[in-house]
mmCIF file of C-alpha atoms in Angstrom:
data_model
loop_
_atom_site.group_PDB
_atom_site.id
_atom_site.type_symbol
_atom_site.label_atom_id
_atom_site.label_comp_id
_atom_site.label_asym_id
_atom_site.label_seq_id
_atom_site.Cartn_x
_atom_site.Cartn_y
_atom_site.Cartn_z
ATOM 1 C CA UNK A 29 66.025 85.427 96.387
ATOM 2 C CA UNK A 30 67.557 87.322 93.215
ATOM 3 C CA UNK A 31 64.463 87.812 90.852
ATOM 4 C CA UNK A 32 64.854 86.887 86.990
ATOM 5 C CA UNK A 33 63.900 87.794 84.003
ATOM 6 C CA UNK A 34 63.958 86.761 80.388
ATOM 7 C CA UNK A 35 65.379 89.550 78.948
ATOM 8 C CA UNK A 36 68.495 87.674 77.170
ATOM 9 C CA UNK A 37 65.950 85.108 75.723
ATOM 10 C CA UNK A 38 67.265 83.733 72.342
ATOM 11 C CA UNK A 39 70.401 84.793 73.004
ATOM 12 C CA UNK A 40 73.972 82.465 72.895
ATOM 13 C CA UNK A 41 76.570 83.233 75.583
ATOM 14 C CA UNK A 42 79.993 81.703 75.872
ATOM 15 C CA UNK A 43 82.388 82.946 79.097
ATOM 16 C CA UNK A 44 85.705 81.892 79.263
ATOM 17 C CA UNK A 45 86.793 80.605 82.750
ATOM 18 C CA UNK A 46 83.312 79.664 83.755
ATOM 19 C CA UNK A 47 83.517 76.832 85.786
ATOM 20 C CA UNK A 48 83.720 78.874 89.397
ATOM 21 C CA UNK A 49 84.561 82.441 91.076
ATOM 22 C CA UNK A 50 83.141 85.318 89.001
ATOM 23 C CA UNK A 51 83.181 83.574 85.455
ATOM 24 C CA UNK A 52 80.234 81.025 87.370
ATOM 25 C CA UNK A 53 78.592 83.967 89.137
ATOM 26 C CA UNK A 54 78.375 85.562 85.554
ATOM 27 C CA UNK A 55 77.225 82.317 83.804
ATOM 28 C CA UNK A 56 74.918 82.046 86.341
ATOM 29 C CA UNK A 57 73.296 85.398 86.006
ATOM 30 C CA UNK A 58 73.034 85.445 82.662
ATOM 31 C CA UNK A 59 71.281 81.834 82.394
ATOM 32 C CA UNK A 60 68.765 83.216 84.887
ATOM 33 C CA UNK A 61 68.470 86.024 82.513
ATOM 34 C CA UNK A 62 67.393 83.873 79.838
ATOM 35 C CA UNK A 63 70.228 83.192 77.947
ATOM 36 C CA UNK A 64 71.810 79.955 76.957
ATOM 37 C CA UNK A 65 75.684 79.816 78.641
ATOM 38 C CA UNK A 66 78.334 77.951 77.356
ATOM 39 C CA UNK A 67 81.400 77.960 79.675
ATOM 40 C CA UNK A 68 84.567 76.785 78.997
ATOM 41 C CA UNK A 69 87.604 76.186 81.383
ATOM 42 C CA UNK A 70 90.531 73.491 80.698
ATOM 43 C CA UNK A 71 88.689 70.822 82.853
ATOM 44 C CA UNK A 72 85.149 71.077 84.071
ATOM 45 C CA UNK A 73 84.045 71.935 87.758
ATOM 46 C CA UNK A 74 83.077 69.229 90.331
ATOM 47 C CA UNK A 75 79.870 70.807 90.633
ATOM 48 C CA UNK A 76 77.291 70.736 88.142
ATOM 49 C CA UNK A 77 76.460 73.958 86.699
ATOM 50 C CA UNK A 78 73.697 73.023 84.057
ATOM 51 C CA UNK A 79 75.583 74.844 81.334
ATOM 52 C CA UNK A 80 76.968 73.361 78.462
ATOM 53 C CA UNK A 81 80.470 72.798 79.161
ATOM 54 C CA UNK A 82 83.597 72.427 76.574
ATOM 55 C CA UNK A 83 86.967 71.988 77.603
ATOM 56 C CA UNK A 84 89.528 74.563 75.933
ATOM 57 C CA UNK A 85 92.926 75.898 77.192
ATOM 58 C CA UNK A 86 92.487 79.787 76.308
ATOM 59 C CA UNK A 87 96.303 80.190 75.832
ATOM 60 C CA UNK A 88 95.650 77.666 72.772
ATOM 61 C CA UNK A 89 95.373 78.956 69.650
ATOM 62 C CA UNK A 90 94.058 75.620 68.264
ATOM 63 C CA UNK A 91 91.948 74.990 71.046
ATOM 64 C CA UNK A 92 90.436 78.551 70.405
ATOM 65 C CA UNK A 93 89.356 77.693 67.350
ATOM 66 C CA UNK A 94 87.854 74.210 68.008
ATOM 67 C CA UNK A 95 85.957 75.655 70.636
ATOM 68 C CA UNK A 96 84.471 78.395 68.667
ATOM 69 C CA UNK A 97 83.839 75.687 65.932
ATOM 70 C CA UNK A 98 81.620 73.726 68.496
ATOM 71 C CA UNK A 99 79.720 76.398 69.481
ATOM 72 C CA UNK A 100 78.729 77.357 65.750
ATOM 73 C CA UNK A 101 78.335 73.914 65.053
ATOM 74 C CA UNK A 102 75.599 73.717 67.494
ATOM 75 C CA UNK A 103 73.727 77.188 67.958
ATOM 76 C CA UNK A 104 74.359 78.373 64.837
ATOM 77 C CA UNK A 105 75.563 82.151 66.329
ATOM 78 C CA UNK A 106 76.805 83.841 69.474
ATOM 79 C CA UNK A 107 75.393 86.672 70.695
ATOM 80 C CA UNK A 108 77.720 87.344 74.014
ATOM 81 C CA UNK A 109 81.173 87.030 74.455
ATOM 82 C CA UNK A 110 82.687 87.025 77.645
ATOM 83 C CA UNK A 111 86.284 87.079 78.512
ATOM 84 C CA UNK A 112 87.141 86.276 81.892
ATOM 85 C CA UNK A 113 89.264 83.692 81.965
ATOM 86 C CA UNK A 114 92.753 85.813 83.360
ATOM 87 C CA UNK A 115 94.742 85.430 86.867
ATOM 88 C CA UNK A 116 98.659 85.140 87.707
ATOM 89 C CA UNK A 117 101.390 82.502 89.445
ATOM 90 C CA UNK A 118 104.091 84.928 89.141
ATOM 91 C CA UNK A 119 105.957 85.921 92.379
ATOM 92 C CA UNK A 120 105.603 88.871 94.040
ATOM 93 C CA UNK A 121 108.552 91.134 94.992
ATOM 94 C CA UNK A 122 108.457 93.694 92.047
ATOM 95 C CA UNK A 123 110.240 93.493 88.282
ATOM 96 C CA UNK A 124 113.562 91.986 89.869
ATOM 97 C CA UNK A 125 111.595 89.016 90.490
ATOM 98 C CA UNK A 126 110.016 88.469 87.178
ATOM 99 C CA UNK A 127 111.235 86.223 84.969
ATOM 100 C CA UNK A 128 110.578 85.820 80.738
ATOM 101 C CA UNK A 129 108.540 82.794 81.519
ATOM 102 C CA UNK A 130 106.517 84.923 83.962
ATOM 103 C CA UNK A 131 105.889 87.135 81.459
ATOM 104 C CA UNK A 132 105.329 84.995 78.464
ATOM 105 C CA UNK A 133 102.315 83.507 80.983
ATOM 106 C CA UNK A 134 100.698 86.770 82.184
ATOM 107 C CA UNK A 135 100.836 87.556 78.709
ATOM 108 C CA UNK A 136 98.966 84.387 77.440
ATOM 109 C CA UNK A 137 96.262 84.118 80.135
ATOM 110 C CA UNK A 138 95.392 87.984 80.546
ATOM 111 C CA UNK A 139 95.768 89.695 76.972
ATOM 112 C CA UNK A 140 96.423 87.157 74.348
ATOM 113 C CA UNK A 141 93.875 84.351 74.970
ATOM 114 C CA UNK A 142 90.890 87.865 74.735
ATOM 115 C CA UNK A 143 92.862 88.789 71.683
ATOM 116 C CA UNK A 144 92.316 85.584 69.934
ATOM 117 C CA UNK A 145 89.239 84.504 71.016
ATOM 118 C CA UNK A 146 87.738 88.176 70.019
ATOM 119 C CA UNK A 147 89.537 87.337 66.637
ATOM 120 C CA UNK A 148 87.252 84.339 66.426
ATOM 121 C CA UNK A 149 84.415 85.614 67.561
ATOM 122 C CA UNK A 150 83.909 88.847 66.581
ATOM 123 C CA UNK A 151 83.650 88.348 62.936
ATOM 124 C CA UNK A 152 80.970 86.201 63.071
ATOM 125 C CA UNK A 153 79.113 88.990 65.209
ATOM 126 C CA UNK A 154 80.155 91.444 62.553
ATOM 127 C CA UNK A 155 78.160 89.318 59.746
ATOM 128 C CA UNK A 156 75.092 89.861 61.303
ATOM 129 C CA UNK A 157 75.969 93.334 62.445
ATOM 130 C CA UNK A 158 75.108 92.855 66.242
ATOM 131 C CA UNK A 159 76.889 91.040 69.522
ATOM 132 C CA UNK A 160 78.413 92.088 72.566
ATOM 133 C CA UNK A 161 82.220 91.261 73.974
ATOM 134 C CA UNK A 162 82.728 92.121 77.855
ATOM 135 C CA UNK A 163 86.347 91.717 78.940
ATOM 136 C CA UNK A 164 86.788 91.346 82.537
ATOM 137 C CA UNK A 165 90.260 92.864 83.702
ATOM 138 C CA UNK A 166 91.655 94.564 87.077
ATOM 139 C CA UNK A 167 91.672 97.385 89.126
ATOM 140 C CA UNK A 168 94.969 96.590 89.116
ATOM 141 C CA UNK A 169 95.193 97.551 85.630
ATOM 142 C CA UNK A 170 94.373 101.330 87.196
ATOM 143 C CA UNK A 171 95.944 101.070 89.941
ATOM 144 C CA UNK A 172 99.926 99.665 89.584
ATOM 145 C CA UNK A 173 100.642 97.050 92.560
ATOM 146 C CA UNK A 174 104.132 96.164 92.239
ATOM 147 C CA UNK A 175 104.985 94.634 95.158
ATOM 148 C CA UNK A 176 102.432 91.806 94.481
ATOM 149 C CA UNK A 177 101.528 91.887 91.235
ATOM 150 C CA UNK A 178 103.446 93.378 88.756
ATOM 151 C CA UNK A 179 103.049 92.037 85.420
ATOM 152 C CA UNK A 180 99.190 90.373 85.840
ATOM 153 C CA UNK A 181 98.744 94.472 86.360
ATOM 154 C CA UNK A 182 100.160 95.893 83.263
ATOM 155 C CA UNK A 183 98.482 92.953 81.356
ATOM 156 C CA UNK A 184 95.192 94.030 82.726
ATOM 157 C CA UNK A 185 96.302 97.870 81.357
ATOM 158 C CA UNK A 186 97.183 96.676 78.437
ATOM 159 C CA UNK A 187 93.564 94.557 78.248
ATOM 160 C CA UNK A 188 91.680 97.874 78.614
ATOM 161 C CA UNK A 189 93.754 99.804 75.920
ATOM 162 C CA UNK A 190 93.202 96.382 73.446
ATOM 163 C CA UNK A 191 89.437 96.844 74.311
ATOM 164 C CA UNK A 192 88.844 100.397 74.229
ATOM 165 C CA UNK A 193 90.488 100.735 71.157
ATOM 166 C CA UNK A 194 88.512 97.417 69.868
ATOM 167 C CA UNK A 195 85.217 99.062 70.885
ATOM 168 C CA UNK A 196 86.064 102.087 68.837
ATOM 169 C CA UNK A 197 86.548 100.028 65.759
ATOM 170 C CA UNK A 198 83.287 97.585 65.841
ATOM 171 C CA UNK A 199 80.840 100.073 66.614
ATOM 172 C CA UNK A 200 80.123 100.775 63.464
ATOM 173 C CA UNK A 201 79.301 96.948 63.035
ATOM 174 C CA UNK A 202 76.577 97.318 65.757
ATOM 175 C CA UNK A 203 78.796 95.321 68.002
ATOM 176 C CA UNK A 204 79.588 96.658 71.799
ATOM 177 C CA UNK A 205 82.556 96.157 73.459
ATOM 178 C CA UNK A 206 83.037 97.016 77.525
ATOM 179 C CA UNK A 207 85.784 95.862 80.144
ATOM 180 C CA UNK A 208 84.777 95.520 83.722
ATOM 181 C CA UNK A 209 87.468 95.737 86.276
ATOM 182 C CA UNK A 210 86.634 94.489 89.628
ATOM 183 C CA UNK A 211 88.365 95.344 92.998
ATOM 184 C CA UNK A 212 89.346 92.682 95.436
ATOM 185 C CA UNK A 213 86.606 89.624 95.416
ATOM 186 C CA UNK A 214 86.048 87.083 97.566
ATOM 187 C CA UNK A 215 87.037 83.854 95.194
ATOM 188 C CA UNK A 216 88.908 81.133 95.631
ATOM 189 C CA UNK A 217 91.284 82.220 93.080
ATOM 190 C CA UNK A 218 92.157 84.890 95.567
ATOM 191 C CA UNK A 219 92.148 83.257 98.475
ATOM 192 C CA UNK A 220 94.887 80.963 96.489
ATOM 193 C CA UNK A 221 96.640 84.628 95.964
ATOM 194 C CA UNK A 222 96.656 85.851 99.246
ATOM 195 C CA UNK A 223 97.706 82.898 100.519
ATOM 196 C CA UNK A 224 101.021 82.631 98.092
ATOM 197 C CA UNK A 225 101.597 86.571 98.605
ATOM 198 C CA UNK A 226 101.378 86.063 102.490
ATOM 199 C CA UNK A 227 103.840 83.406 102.382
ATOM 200 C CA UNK A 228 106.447 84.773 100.179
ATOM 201 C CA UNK A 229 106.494 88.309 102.426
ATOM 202 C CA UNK A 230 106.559 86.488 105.624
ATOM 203 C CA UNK A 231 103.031 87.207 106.830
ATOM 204 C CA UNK A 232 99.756 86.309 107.695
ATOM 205 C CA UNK A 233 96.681 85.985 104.924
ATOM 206 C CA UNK A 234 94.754 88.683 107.069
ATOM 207 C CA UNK A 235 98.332 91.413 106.950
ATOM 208 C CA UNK A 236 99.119 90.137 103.197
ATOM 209 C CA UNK A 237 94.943 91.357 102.405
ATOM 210 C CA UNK A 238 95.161 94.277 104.213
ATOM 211 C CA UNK A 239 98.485 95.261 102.733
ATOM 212 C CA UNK A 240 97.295 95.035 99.523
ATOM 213 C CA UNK A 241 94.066 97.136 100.156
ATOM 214 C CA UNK A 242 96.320 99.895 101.545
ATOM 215 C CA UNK A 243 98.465 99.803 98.458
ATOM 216 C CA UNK A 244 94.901 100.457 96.323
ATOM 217 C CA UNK A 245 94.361 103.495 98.732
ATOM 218 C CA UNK A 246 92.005 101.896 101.138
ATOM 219 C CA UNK A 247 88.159 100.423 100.516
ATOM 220 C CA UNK A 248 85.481 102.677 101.220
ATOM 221 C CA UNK A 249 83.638 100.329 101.401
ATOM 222 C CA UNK A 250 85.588 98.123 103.818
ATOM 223 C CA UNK A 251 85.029 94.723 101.998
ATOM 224 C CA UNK A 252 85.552 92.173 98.979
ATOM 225 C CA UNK A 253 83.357 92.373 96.667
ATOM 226 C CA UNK A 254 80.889 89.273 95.651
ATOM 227 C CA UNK A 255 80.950 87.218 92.789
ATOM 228 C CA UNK A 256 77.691 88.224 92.264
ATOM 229 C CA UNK A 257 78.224 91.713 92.476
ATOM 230 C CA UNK A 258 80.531 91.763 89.600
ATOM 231 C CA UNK A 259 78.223 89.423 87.522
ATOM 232 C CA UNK A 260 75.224 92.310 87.646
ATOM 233 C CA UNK A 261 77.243 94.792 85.968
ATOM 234 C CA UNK A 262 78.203 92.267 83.284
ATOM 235 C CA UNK A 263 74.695 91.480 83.004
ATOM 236 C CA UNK A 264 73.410 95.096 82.365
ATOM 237 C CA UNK A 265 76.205 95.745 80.031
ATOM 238 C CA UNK A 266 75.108 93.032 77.834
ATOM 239 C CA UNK A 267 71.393 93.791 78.018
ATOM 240 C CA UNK A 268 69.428 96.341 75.919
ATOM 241 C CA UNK A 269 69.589 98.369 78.936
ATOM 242 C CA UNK A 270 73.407 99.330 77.944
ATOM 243 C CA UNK A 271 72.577 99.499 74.270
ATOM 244 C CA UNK A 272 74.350 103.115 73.810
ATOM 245 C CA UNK A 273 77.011 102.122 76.076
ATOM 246 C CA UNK A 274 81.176 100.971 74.423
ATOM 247 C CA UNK A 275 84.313 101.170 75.026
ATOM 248 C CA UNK A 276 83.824 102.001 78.787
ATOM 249 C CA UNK A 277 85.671 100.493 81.508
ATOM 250 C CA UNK A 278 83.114 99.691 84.296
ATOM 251 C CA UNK A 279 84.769 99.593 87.808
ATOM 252 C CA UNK A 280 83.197 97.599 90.541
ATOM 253 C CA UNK A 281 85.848 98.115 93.243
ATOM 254 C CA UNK A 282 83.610 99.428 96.399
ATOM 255 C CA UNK A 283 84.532 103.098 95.851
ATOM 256 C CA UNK A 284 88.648 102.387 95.794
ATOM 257 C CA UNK A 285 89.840 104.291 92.709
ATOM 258 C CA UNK A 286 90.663 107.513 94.027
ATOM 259 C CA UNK A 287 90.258 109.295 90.724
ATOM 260 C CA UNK A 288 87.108 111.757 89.748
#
């Protein structure tokens, strides 16, 4: 059994697209670690998680800034921020296939709704000079996939750049800003994927996987990742334990990048 520890005491959390996958694996850790979680998702989970729970649609500007309204409303502060809601319908088949709608979408769900709810957020942290945002993007923000996933990639590239760059400018607030871009992870969300992208290129789940780890250069490692395995790092980067580490882009991707 994972140990835990108390270490985020005191502390307010909110993660965006918490419900299930790696935003409840990371909602999960961090409650063990002694935080209090709020997650938010547009409708709430069949399960019960035991956090506190507020419906928002991220791509919402409105809804944004209700949410962030509650949360103040009730705890007075937040101390963690993160962004992992993110994920892609459009087809696969490379930029022929795309179409404005597709990218108006990617657009919302993987760089706009961080980009607003950071503007929310992160001004409050900057009045008491201390918080921490954690942006969860993509390999495939590293590595371009354009066979199945064209724009939801450069979204995720432009997500880094938006947080690196966001990191720079904070840190003089005593605020800390990281992304952490996961390889493939065994989640619903991509089973969902991998089913859509096996269908629409005429093959099974099991080819349409493998495919896609060949495109990434192969897996050292030879698996998906955990949910759980990407929630750790996200826990470390928010504890005191990272407290001299910004505007880093943390890859949990079993050894795939191929870069030094």
């Amino acid at each position: 059994m994972e140990k835990s520890n108390n270490e985020l005491s005191g502390k307010i959390a909110l993660v965006t697209g918490g419900t299930k996958g790696i935003g409840k694996a990371i909602a999960d850790k961090l409650a063990s670690n002694g935080a209090t979680v709020v997650v938010t998702a547009r409708k709430p989970s069949q399960e019960e998680s035991g956090h506190h729970f507020i419906a928002a649609d991220m791509t919402d500007s409105s809804a944004i800034t209700e949410l962030t309204g509650k949360i103040i409303e009730k705890y007075g502060t937040l101390d963690i921020l993160i962004n992992n809601v993110g994920g892609t319908s459009s087809p696969a088949g490379g930029f022929q296939m795309l179409s404005g709608d597709d990218w108006n979408r990617d657009i919302e769900l993987n760089l706009l709704a961080s980009i607003r709810l950071d503007k929310a957020v992160v001004p409050k942290m900057m009045e008491k000079n201390s918080g921490v945002v954690v942006h969860i993007s993509s390999l495939n923000g590293k590595i371009p996939l354009y066979q199945s996933n064209f724009s939801y990639g450069v979204m995720k590239s432009a997500l880094n750049a938006y947080s690196k760059t966001l990191a720079n400018e904070v840190a003089k607030n005593g605020i800390r800003v990281n992304t952490v871009s996961p390889g493939m992870v065994r989640t619903t969300a991509m089973e969902t994927f991998l089913e859509g992208y096996a269908q629409s290129i005429g093959k099974t789940v099991a080819e349409a996987g493998q495919q896609i780890m060949d495109g990434l250069g192969g897996v050292p490692m030879n698996r998906l990742a955990e949910p759980e395995e990407i929630a750790n790092m996200v826990a470390f980067l928010v504890s005191d334990g990272a407290s001299y580490i910004t505007g880093a882009n943390m890859l949990v991707d079993g050894g795939t990048f191929p870069a030094v």
